[in-house]
mmCIF file of C-alpha atoms in Angstrom:
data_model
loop_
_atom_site.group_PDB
_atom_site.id
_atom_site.type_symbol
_atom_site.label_atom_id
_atom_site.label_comp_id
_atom_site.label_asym_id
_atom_site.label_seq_id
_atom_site.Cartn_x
_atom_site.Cartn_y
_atom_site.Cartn_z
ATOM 1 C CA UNK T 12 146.985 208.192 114.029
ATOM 2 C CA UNK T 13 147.691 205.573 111.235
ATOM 3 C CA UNK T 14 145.732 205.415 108.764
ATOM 4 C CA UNK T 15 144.380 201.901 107.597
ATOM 5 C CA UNK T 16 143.643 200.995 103.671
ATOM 6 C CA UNK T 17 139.849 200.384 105.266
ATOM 7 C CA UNK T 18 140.156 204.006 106.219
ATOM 8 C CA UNK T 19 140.932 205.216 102.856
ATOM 9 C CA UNK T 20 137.926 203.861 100.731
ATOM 10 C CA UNK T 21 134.352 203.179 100.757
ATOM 11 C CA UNK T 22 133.696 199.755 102.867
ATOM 12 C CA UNK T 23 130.376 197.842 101.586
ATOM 13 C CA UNK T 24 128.271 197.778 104.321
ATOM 14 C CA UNK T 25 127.998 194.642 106.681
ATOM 15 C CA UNK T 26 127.373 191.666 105.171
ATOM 16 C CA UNK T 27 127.821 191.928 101.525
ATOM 17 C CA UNK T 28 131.164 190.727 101.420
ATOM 18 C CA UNK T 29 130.333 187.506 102.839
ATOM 19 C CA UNK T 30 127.796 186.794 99.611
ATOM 20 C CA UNK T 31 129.061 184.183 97.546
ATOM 21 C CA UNK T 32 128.330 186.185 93.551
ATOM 22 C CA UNK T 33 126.619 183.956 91.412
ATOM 23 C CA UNK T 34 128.328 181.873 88.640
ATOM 24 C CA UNK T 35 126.581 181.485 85.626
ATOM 25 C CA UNK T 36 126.977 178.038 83.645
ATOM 26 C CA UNK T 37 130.089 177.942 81.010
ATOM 27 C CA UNK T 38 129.315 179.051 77.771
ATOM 28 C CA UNK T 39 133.055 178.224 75.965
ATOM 29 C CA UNK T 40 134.688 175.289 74.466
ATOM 30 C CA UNK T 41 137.875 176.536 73.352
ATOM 31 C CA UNK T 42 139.742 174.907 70.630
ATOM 32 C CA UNK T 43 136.345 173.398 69.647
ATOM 33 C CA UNK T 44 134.680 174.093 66.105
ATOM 34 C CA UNK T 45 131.326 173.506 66.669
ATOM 35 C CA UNK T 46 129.507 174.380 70.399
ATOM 36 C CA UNK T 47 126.797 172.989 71.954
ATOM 37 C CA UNK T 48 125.717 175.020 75.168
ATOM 38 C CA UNK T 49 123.485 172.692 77.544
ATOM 39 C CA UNK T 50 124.136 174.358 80.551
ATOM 40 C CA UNK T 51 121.520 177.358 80.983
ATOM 41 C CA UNK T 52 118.244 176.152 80.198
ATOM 42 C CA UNK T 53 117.789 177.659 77.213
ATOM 43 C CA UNK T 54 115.087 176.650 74.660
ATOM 44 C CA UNK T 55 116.600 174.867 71.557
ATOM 45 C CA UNK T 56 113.612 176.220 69.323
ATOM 46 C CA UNK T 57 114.623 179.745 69.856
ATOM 47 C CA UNK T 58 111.740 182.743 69.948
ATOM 48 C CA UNK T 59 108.895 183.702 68.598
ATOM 49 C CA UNK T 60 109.070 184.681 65.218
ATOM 50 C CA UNK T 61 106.523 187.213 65.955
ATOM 51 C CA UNK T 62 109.002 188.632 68.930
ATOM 52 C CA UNK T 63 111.782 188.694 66.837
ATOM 53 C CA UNK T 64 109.340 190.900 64.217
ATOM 54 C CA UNK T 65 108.038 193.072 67.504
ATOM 55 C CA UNK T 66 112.103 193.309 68.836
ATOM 56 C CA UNK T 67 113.037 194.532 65.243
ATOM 57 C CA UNK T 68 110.384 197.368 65.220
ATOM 58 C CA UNK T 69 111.211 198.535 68.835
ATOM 59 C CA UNK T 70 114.478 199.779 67.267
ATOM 60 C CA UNK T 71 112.835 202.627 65.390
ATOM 61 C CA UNK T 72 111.922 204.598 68.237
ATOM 62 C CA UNK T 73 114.799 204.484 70.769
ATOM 63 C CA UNK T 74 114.938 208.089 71.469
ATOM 64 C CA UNK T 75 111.720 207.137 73.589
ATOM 65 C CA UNK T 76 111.201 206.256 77.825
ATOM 66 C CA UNK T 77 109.688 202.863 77.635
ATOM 67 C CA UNK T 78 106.392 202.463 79.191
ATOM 68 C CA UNK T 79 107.087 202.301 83.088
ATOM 69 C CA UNK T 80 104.133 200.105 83.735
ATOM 70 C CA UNK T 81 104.809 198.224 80.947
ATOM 71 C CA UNK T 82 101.232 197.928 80.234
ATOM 72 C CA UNK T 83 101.433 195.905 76.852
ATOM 73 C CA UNK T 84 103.033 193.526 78.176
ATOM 74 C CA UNK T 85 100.855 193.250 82.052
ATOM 75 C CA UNK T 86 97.845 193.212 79.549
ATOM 76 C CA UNK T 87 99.138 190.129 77.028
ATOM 77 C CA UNK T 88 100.040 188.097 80.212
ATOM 78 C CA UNK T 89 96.752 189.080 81.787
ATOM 79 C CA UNK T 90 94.757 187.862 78.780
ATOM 80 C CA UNK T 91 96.860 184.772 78.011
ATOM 81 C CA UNK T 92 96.758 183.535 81.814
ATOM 82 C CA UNK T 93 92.923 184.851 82.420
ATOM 83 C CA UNK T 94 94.060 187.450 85.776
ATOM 84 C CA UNK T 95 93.942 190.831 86.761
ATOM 85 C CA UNK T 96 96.748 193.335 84.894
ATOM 86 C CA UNK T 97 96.761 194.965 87.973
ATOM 87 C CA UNK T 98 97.732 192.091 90.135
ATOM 88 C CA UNK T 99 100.749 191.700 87.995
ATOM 89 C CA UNK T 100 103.821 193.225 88.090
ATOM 90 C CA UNK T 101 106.934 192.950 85.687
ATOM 91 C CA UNK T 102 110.456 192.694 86.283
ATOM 92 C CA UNK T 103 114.159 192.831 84.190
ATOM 93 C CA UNK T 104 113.909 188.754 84.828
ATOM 94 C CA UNK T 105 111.729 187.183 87.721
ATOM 95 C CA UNK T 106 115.603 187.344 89.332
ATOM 96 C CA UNK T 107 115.041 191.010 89.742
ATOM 97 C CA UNK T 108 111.464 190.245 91.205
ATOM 98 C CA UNK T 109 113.132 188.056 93.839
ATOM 99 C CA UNK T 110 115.505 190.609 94.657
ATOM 100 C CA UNK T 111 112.628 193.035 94.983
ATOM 101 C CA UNK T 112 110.491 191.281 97.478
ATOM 102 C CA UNK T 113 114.006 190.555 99.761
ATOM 103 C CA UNK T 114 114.353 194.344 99.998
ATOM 104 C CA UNK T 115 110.652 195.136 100.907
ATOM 105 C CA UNK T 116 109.939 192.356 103.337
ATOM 106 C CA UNK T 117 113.626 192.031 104.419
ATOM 107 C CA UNK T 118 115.234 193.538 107.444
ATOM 108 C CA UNK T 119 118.331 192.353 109.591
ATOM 109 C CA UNK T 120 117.350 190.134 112.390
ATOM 110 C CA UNK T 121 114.753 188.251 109.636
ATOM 111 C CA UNK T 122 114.366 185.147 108.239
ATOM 112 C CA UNK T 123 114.199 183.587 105.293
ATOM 113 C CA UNK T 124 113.939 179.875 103.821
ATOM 114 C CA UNK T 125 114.665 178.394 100.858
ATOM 115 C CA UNK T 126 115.159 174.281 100.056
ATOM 116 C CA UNK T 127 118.155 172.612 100.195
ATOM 117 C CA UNK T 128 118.915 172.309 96.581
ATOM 118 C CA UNK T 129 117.137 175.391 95.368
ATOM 119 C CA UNK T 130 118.239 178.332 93.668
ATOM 120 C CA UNK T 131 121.317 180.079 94.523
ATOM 121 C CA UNK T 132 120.184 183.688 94.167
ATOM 122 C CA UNK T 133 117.687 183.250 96.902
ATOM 123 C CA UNK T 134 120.395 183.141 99.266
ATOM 124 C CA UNK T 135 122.037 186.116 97.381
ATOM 125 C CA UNK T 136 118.833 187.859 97.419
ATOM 126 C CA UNK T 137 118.278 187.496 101.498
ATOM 127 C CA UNK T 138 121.355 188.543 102.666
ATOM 128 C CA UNK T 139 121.499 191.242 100.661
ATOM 129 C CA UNK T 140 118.413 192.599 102.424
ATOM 130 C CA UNK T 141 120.710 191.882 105.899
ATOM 131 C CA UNK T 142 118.349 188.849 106.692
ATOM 132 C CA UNK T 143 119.803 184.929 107.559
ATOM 133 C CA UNK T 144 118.899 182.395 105.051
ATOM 134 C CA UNK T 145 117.952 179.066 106.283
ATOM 135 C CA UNK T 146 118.232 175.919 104.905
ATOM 136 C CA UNK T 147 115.028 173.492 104.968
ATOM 137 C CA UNK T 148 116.388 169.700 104.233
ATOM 138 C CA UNK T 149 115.080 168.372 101.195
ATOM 139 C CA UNK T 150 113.924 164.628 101.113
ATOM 140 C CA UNK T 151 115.464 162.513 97.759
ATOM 141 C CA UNK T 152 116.044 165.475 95.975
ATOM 142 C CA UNK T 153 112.824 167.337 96.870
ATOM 143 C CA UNK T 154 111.297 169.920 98.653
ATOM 144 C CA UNK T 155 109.833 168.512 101.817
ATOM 145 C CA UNK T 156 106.921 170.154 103.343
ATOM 146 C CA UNK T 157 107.231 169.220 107.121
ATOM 147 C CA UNK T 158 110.948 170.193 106.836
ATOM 148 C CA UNK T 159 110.515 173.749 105.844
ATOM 149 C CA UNK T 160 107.403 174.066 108.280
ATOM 150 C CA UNK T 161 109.959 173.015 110.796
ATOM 151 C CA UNK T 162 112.465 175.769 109.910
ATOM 152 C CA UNK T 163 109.740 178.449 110.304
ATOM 153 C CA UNK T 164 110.157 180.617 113.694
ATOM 154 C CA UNK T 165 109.297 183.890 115.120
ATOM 155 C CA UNK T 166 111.515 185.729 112.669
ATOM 156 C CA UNK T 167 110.602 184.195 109.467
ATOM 157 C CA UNK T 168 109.373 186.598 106.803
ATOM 158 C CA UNK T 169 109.816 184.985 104.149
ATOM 159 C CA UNK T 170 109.935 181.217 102.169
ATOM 160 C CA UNK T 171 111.034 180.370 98.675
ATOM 161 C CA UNK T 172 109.701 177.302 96.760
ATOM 162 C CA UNK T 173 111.070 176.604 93.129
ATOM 163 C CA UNK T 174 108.640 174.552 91.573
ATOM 164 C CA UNK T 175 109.594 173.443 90.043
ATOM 165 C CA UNK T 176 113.295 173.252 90.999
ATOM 166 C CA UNK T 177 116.604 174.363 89.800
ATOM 167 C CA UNK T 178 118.733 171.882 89.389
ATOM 168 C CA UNK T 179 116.849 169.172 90.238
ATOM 169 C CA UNK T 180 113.619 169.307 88.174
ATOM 170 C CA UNK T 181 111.482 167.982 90.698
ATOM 171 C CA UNK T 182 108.035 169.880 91.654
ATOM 172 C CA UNK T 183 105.723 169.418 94.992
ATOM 173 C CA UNK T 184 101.844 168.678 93.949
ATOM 174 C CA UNK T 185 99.694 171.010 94.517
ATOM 175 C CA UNK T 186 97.871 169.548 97.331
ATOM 176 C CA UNK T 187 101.554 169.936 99.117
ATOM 177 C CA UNK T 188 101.798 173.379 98.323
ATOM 178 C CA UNK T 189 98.495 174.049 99.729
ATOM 179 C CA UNK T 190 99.855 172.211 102.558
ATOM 180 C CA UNK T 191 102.704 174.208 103.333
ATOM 181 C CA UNK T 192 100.591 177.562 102.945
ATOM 182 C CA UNK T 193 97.979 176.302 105.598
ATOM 183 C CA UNK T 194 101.261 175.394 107.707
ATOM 184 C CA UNK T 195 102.523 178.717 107.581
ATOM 185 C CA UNK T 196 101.967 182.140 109.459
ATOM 186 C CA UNK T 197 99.666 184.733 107.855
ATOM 187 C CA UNK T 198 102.366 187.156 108.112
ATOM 188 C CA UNK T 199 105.077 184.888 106.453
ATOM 189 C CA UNK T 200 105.252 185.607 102.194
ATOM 190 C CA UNK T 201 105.113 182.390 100.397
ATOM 191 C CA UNK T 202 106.993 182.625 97.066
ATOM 192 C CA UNK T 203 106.335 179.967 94.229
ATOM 193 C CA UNK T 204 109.013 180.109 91.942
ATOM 194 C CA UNK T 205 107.072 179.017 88.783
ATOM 195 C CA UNK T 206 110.498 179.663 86.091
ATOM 196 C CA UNK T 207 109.663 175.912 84.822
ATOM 197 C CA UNK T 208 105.780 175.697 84.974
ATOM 198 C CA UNK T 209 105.400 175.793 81.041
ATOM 199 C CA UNK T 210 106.924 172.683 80.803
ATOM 200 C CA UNK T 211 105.028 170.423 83.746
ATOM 201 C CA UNK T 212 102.728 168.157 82.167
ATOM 202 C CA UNK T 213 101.057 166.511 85.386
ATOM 203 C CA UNK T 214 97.869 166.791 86.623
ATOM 204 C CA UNK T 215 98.318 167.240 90.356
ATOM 205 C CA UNK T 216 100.266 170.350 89.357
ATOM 206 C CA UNK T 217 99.679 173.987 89.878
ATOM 207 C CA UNK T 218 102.254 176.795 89.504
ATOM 208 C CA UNK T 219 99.922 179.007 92.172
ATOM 209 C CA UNK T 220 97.742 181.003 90.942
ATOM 210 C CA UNK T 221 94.680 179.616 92.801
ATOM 211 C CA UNK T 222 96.965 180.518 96.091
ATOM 212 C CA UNK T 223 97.670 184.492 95.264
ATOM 213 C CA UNK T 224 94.086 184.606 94.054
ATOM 214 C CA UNK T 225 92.567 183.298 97.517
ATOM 215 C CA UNK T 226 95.069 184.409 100.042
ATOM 216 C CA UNK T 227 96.972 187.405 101.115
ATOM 217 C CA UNK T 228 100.765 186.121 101.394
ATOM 218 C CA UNK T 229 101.444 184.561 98.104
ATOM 219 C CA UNK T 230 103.125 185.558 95.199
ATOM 220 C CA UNK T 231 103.972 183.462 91.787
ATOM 221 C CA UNK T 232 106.740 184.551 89.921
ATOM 222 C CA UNK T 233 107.209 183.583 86.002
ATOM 223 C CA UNK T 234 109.971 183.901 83.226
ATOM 224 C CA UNK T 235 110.260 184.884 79.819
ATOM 225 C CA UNK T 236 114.032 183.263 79.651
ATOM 226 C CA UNK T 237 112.814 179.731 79.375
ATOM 227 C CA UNK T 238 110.020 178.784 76.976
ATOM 228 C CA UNK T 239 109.809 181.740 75.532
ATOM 229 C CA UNK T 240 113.263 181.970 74.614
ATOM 230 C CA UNK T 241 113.761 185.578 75.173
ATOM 231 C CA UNK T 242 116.621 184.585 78.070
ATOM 232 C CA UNK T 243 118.820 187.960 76.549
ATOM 233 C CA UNK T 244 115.842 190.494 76.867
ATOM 234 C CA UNK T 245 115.810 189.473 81.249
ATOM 235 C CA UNK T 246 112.073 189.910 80.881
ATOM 236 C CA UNK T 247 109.698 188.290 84.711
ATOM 237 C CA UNK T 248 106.577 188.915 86.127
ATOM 238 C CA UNK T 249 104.582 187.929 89.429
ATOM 239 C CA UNK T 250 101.192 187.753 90.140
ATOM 240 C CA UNK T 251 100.643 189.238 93.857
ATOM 241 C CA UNK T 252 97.885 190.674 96.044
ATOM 242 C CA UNK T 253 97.582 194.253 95.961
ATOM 243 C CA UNK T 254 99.194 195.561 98.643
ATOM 244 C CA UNK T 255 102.546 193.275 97.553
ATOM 245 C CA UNK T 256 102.251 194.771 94.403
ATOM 246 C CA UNK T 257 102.156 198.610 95.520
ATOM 247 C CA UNK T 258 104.416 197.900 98.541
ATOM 248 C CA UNK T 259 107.103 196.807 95.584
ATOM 249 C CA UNK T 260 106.442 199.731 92.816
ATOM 250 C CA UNK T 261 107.435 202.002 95.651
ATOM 251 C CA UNK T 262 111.015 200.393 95.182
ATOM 252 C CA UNK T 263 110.877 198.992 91.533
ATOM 253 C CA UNK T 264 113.016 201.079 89.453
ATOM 254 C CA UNK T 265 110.669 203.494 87.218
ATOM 255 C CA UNK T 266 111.500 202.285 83.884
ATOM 256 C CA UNK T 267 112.960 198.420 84.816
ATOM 257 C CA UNK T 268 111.812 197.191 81.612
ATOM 258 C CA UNK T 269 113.435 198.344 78.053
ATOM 259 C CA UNK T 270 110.508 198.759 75.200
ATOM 260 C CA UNK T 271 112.116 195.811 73.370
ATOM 261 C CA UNK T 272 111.451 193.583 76.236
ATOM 262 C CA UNK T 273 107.762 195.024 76.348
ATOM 263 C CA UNK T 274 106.703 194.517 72.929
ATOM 264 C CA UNK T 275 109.015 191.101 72.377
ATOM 265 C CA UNK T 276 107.289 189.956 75.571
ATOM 266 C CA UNK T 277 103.635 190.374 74.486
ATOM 267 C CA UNK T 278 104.203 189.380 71.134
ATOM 268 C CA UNK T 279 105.624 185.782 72.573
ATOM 269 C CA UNK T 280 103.508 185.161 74.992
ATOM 270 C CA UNK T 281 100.553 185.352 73.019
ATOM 271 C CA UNK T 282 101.991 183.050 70.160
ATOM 272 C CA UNK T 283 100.282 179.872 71.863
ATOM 273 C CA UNK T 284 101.675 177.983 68.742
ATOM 274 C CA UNK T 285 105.187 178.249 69.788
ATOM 275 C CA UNK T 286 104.774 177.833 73.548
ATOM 276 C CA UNK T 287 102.635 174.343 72.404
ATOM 277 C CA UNK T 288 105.647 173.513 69.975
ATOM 278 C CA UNK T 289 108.362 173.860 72.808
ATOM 279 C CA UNK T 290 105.815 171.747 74.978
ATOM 280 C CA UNK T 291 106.238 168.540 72.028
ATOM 281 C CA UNK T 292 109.472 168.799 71.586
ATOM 282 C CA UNK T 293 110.474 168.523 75.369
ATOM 283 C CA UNK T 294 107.559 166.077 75.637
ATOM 284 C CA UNK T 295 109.736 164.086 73.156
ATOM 285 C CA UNK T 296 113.302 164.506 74.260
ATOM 286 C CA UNK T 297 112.956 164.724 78.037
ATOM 287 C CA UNK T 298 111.620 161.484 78.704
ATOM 288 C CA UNK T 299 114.271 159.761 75.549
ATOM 289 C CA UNK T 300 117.270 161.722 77.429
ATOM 290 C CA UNK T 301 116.487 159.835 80.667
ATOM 291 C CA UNK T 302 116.758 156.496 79.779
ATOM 292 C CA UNK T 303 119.333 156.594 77.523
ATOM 293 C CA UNK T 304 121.583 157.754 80.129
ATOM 294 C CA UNK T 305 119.950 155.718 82.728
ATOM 295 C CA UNK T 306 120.652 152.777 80.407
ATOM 296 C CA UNK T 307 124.214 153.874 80.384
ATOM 297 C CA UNK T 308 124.517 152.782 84.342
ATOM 298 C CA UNK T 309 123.795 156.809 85.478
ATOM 299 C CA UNK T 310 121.580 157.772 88.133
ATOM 300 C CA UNK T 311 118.677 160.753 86.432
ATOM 301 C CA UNK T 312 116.571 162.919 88.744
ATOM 302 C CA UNK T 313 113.196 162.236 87.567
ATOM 303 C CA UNK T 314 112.689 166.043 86.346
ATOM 304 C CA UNK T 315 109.382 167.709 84.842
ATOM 305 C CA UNK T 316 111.622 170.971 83.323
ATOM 306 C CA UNK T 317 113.174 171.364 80.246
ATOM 307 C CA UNK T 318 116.960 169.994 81.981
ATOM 308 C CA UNK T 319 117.904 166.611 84.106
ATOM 309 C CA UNK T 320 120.295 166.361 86.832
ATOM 310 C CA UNK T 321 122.656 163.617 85.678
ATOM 311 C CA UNK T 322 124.251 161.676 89.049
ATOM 312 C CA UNK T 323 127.813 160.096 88.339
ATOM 313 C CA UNK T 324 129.877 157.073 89.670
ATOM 314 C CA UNK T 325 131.939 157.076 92.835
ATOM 315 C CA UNK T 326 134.732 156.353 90.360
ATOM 316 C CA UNK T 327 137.618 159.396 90.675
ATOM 317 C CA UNK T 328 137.879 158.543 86.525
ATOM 318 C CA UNK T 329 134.336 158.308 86.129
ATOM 319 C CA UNK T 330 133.348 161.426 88.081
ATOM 320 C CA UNK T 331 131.239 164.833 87.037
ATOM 321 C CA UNK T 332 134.221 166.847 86.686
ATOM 322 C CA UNK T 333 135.823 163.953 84.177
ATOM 323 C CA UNK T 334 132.491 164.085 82.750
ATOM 324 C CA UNK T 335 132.901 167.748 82.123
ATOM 325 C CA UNK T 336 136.274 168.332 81.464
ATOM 326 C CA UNK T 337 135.667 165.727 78.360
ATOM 327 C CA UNK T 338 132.736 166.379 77.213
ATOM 328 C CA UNK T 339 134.073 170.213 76.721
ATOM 329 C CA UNK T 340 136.381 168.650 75.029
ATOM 330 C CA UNK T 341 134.079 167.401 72.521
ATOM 331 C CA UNK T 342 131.848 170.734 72.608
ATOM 332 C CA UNK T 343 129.000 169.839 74.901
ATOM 333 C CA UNK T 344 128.762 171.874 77.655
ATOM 334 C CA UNK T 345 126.816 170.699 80.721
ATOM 335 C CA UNK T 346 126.314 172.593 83.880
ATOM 336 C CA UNK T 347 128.500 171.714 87.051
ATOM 337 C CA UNK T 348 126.134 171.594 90.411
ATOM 338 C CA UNK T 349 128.710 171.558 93.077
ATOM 339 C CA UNK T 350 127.597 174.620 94.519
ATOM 340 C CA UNK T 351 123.965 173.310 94.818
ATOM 341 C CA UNK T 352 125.333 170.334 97.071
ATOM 342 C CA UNK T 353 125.565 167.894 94.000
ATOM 343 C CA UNK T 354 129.234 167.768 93.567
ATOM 344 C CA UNK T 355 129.394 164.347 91.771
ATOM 345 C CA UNK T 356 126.377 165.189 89.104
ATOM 346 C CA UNK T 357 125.831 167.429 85.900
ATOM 347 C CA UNK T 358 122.308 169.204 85.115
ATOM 348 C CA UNK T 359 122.186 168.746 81.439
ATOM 349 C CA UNK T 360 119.797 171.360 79.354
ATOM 350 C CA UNK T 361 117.235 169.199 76.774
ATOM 351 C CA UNK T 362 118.746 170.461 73.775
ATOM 352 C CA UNK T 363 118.637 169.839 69.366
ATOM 353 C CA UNK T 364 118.241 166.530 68.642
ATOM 354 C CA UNK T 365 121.971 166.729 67.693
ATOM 355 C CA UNK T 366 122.867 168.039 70.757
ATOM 356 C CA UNK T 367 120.704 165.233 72.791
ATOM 357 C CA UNK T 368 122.150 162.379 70.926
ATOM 358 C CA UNK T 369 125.746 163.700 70.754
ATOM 359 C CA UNK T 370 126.227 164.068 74.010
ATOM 360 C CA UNK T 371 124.790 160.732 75.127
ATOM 361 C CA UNK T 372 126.847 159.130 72.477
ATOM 362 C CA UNK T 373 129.676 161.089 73.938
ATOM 363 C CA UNK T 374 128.640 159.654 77.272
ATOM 364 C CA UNK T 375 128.991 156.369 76.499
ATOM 365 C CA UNK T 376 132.499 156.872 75.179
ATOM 366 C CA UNK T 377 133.451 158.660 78.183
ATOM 367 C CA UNK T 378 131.802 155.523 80.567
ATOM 368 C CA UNK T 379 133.714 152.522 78.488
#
């Protein structure tokens, strides 16, 4: 009997080699002296001071378990956000979260939806679990309500909304949302994706707390890696009923969170003044970074985060990849999309106000 190379080594079960592994954005300019990384989202203002001071002190006691409930930290977000610690549970990033629901509500033969343009690692996420991901059509770059209720069938477990999204920084009002839940079956777990809510400044918005707290098949999940600036300690949370909360501990891995993540994560949540400081500043720059690169003849995604989704010409020498492959070349790096359907556009991080006006004057070499 001949033996195959299959034969002679562990095979990944069915289905994992046909997930496509997540790229991050770029981080490197080579050749260039002086870098400016716009292509993860990342605060420009940094972290807390007062993290940075609880991070320092978590170093003197690293012989010792962190807390497995990470209690500090349930208890600061609990306090700051007015809920129930033990409706909330945390997570190495709200990615981990994500991943954590797919494998408890998850089996092969499910469902599970996600928006056309919205995060990648959803899809990950479901077929890791063995379930199908479908695709609900988005309408001008948005999550469209009647399209995902049309996706839903007898299978469906399971539907993510970012809101609002990645890379498009549109949101759905809250009415919508409220919308969709009504349109859904009890059974189905609505997810709300809250990673940008921090920075929405609109009043028909509402990252979902008033959902979880009044049904039984919603859960928000929130970041640490945005606002907060704390993107290198991977530090989530999600506020769930009860029985989605125990249902996941059973799985969560007992000590997911490091004690430098605990303490950093209490301390900066509960330093209002920063979070309000980070609010200003993209208050300032966001809505300055649109036109002038509207003005410069490019399409922007009306966007409520902290990033925009810059659309270029149907010009081969005008394209995104031109875009990108110069602006590198001048040290700005900018996020390619093509793998979120956007092939000809860049999502462009709100950055220093060096970075914002260096890379539209950048830009407007590039476009002459």
């Amino acid at each position: 009997m001949t033996s195959t190379l299959k034969d002679m080594r562990p095979t990944p079960k069915a289905g994992v080699l046909d997930i496509a592994a997540y790229v991050p954005g770029k981080e490197h300019a080579p050749g260039v002296a002086k870098v400016y990384k716009l292509s993860s989202n990342e605060t420009p203002l940094g972290a807390s001071k007062h993290a940075i001071d609880a991070y320092r002190a978590a170093a003197e006691r690293l012989e010792i378990y962190p807390d497995g409930q990470a209690t500090a930290l349930k208890k600061a977000i609990a306090d700051v956000h007015g809920l129930n610690a033990d409706n909330i549970l945390c997570g190495n990033g709200s990615d981990e979260l994500l991943g954590l629901l797919c494998q408890t509500y998850l089996s092969p033969g499910d469902e599970a939806i996600y928006t056309e343009h919205g995060f990648m690692v959803y899809k990950i996420y479901i077929m890791a679990a063995g379930a199908t991901p479908v695709v609900a059509k988005e309408d001008h770059e948005r999550a469209e309500v009647d399209s995902i209720l049309s996706a839903v069938t007898a299978r469906t477990k399971v539907v993510f909304l970012a809101n609002p999204n990645n890379p498009t920084g549109t949101y759905l009002p809250f009415e919508e949302v409220r919308r969709l839940h009504a349109g859904l079956p009890k059974n189905v777990l609505l997810v709300l994706d809250a990673a940008y809510a921090e920075y929405v400044r609109r009043n028909d918005y509402e990252a979902g707390v008033e959902l979880v707290s009044s049904f039984e098949n919603v859960v928000m999940t929130r970041t640490f890696s945005k606002i907060h600036g704390l993107a290198a300690l991977r530090i989530g949370w999600m506020f769930a009923p009860a029985h989605v909360i125990d249902a996941v501990n059973r799985i969560r891995g007992p000590f997911n969170l490091n004690s430098a993540a605990i303490v950093a994560g209490a301390a900066a949540i509960r330093d209002r003044a920063h979070v309000d400081q980070a609010v200003a500043f993209n208050e300032k720059w966001l809505p300055w970074l649109a036109e002038q690169l509207t003005a410069l003849g490019l399409r922007v995604t009306p966007s409520v985060g902290n990033f925009v989704l810059v659309h270029f010409p149907d010009n081969a020498a005008k394209s995104a990849e031109k875009a990108d492959a110069y602006l590198t070349g001048k040290g700005y790096i900018l996020r390619r999309v093509t793998g979120y359907g956007f092939p000809n556009a860049l999502r462009l991080t709100i950055g220093s106000e060096e970075a914002n006006r260096g890379v539209v004057a950048a830009l407007s070499e590039f476009l002459k």
